[in-house]
Amino acid sequence: MSKIDWSNLSFGYMKADYNVRCIYKDGKWGDLEISQSEQVNMHMAATVLHYGQAGFEGLKAFRGKDGKIRVFRMDENGKRLISTCRGIMMAELPLEKFEEAVKKVVKLNEHLVPPYESGCSLYIRPVLFGTGPQVGVKPAEEYEFIVFVMPVGPYFKEGFKATPVCILRHYDRAAPFGTGRYKVGGNYAASLIAGEEAHTKGYSAVLYLDAREKKYIDECGPANFFGIREKEYITPESESILPSITNKSLMTLAKDMGMTVEQRRVPVEELLTFSEVGMCGTAAVISPISKIDDLDENKSYVFSEEGKPGPVCTALYNKLRAIQYGDEADKFNWITIIE
Ligand code: PLP
Ligand code: COI
């Protein structure tokens, strides 16, 4: 670990020493197992390969100034995984097993949790998928759950800097009553082509509109969206977006800071009224947006100079990070300390 250059660490895969696994078979989940392998051995007719029965989560562990390791809101991730399992008919993993697996994998790899000063964190990636064979379109009868970890830096290479995003109206990520509200692999496969087009054109992400009418803002490829207008925090409500735990936390923090919070349909034209806008998520934390180009409509909404986060984004970012790293009291009970 001494070889890691923290200041240049990006968000990417890195081998850790251990991962934790659990198998569902004969109608029940087995015991958690510790593994050092990076491989999965499964049937060629596994439902994950053909019919996309796969869901995942993302959460982080942080090392505080006091050396303690804090995991942020893992119960929320565990509950969301259960909802994902229901959404695509996978065996539901009990919350206690999810939490036990997260604690175990962090403890086993504690030497990989970056030092406080680095500003980096340990990314925790739980993944659950159908391993049982089917050729008819049916849910598998066997599943595997794995949690692996890696130290990470910022998701967008710029870090806490404002970057441009674009609206590409010729792509949808998820259908109105489809799987957008679940964290399933297929949503991300569906977003790759638009994401690549955006990156090639110099944007850090795509901002998706609602697939039905293209009138309202949904979310970004890997993160939720929010807008700031004076003392208001406004974020889309939609049946096709992922309920972000970071967004939920920011809504709590914004209220605590005396702001008004609105979660409702957000028409695209309302962008004209926002002083700051941003993306939020576990990987993205808060990633402020400098401008939004609606490319098919030839419109542009400018919020700040590239690189320059606004004051409200900065205040929210600092507050969230202070709780995550243990610089501020955990007054909402969001933190689990790994003993
Ligand atoms: N929206 C999408 C599509 C995501 O992939 C993520 C990342 O998990 C989020 C939003 C943010 O969710 P969270 O804050 O729970 O990480
Ligand atoms: C996360 O923020 O944890 C995510 O899962 C987003 C991702 C697609 C990297």
Short mmCIF file of N, CA and C and ligand atoms in Angstrom, two decimals, residues 80 173 183 188 219 221-224 242 244-246 280-282, ligand 1:
data_model
loop_
_atom_site.label_atom_id
_atom_site.label_comp_id
_atom_site.label_asym_id
_atom_site.label_seq_id
_atom_site.Cartn_x
_atom_site.Cartn_y
_atom_site.Cartn_z
N ARG A 80 -31.63 -1.08 -0.11
CA ARG A 80 -31.81 -0.84 -1.55
C ARG A 80 -31.49 -2.10 -2.34
N ARG A 173 -32.12 5.98 -20.64
CA ARG A 173 -31.39 5.04 -19.78
C ARG A 173 -32.34 3.98 -19.22
N LYS A 183 -30.94 -0.82 -8.77
CA LYS A 183 -29.53 -0.73 -9.16
C LYS A 183 -29.16 -2.03 -9.87
N TYR A 188 -26.89 0.18 -16.54
CA TYR A 188 -25.57 0.76 -16.83
C TYR A 188 -25.12 0.35 -18.22
N GLU A 219 -31.99 12.07 -14.08
CA GLU A 219 -30.74 12.04 -13.31
C GLU A 219 -29.56 11.91 -14.26
N GLY A 221 -25.91 9.90 -15.48
CA GLY A 221 -25.56 8.49 -15.68
C GLY A 221 -25.22 7.78 -14.38
N PRO A 222 -24.27 8.32 -13.61
CA PRO A 222 -23.88 7.62 -12.37
C PRO A 222 -24.29 8.35 -11.09
N ALA A 223 -25.24 9.30 -11.15
CA ALA A 223 -25.52 10.12 -9.97
C ALA A 223 -26.87 10.82 -10.10
N ASN A 224 -27.46 11.21 -8.98
CA ASN A 224 -28.69 12.03 -9.00
C ASN A 224 -28.34 13.47 -9.34
N LEU A 242 -32.65 6.25 -9.68
CA LEU A 242 -32.21 5.51 -8.50
C LEU A 242 -32.39 6.38 -7.26
N SER A 244 -31.08 7.85 -4.53
CA SER A 244 -29.69 8.02 -4.08
C SER A 244 -29.61 8.26 -2.58
N ILE A 245 -28.71 7.55 -1.94
CA ILE A 245 -28.52 7.69 -0.49
C ILE A 245 -27.78 9.01 -0.21
N THR A 246 -26.91 9.39 -1.12
CA THR A 246 -26.21 10.68 -0.97
C THR A 246 -27.22 11.82 -1.07
N CYS A 280 -24.89 14.10 -7.54
CA CYS A 280 -24.50 13.57 -6.24
C CYS A 280 -24.66 12.07 -6.21
N GLY A 281 -23.73 11.42 -5.53
CA GLY A 281 -23.75 9.96 -5.41
C GLY A 281 -22.56 9.52 -4.59
N THR A 282 -22.51 8.24 -4.28
CA THR A 282 -21.40 7.73 -3.47
C THR A 282 -20.07 7.97 -4.18
N1 PLP B 1 -28.03 7.36 -9.71
C1 PLP B 1 -27.36 6.37 -10.30
C2 PLP B 1 -27.80 5.95 -11.64
C3 PLP B 1 -26.28 5.77 -9.65
O1 PLP B 1 -25.59 4.77 -10.24
C4 PLP B 1 -25.89 6.22 -8.38
C5 PLP B 1 -24.80 5.58 -7.67
O2 PLP B 1 -24.96 4.75 -6.84
C6 PLP B 1 -26.62 7.25 -7.80
C7 PLP B 1 -27.68 7.80 -8.49
C8 PLP B 1 -26.27 7.74 -6.45
O3 PLP B 1 -26.72 6.89 -5.44
P1 PLP B 1 -25.97 6.82 -4.06
O4 PLP B 1 -25.94 8.20 -3.52
O5 PLP B 1 -26.81 5.93 -3.23
O6 PLP B 1 -24.62 6.28 -4.30
#
